[in-house]
Coordinates of C-alpha atoms in Angstrom, one line a residue:
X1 CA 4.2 -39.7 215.8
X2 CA 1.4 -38.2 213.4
X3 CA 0.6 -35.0 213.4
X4 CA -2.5 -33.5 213.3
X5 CA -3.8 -29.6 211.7
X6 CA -6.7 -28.8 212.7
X7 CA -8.9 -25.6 213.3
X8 CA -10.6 -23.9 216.1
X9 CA -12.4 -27.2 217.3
X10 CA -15.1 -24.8 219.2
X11 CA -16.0 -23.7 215.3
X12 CA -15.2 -26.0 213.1
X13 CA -16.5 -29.6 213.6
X14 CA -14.4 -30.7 210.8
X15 CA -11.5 -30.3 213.1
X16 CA -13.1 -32.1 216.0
X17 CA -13.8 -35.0 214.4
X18 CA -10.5 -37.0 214.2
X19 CA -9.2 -34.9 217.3
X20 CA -12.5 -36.8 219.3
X21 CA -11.3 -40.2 217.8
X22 CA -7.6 -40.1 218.2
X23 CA -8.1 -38.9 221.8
X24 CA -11.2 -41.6 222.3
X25 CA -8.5 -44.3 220.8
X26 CA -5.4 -43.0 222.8
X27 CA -4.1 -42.6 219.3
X28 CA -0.4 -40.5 220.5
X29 CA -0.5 -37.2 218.1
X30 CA 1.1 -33.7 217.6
X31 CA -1.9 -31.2 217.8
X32 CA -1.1 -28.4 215.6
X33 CA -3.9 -25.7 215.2
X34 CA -4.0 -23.5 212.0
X35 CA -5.8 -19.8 212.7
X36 CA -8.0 -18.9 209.6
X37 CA -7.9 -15.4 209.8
X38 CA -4.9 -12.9 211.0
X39 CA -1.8 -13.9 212.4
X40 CA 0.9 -16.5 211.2
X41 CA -0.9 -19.3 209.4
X42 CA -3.6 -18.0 207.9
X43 CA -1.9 -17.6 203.9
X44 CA -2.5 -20.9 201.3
X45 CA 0.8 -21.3 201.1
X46 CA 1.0 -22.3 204.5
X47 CA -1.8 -24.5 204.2
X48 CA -0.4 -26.2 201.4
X49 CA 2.8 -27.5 203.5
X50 CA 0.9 -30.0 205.6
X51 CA -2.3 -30.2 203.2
X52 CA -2.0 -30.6 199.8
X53 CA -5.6 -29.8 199.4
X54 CA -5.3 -26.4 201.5
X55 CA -7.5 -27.8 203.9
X56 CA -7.9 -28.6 207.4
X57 CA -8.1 -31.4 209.1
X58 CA -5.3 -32.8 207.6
X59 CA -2.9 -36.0 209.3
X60 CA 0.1 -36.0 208.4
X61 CA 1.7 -39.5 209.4
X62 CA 5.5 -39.7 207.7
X63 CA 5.0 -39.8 204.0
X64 CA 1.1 -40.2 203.8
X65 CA -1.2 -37.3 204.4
X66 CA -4.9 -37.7 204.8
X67 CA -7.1 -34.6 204.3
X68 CA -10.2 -35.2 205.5
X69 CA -12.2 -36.0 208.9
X70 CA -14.0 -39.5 207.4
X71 CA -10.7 -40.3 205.5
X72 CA -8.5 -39.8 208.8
X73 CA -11.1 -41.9 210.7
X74 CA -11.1 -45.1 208.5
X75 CA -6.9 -44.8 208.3
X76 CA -6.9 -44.4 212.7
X77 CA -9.5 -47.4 212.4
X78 CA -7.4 -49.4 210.2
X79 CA -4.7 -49.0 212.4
X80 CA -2.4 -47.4 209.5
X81 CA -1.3 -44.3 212.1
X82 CA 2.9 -45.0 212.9
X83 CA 3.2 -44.0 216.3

């Protein structure tokens, strides 16, 4: 199943975007939500595990990772997502 970083979806549209899509397509993910500021999560270095651009939203889905909210779209579209 793919797994999904995101941000605080009530700030950062970004985030929303493939969470909206994936939820609107029953697309089956693992929500993982990545605090900016404070608290466990917030360095680059974390970032940089599931992202290699150090930014969020990122999908994750087995070897492939897709780090951006248009980019995730057309790969959910194109029915690329291993569930």
């Amino acid at each position: 199943m793919p797994d999904l970083y995101i941000a605080n979806k009530n700030y950062s549209s970004w985030s929303l975007r493939p969470w909206v899509l994936m939820q609107a397509l029953s697309t089956p993910f693992n929500e993982h939500l990545v605090p900016f500021k404070g608290g466990a999560g917030a360095s680059r270095e974390t970032f940089m595990r599931f992202s290699p651009s150090g930014l969020v939203p990122c999908l994750v889905d087995g070897d492939i990772m897709v780090w951006d909210s248009l980019a995730i779209a057309e790969h959910v579209n194109a029915g690329h997502v291993n569930c």
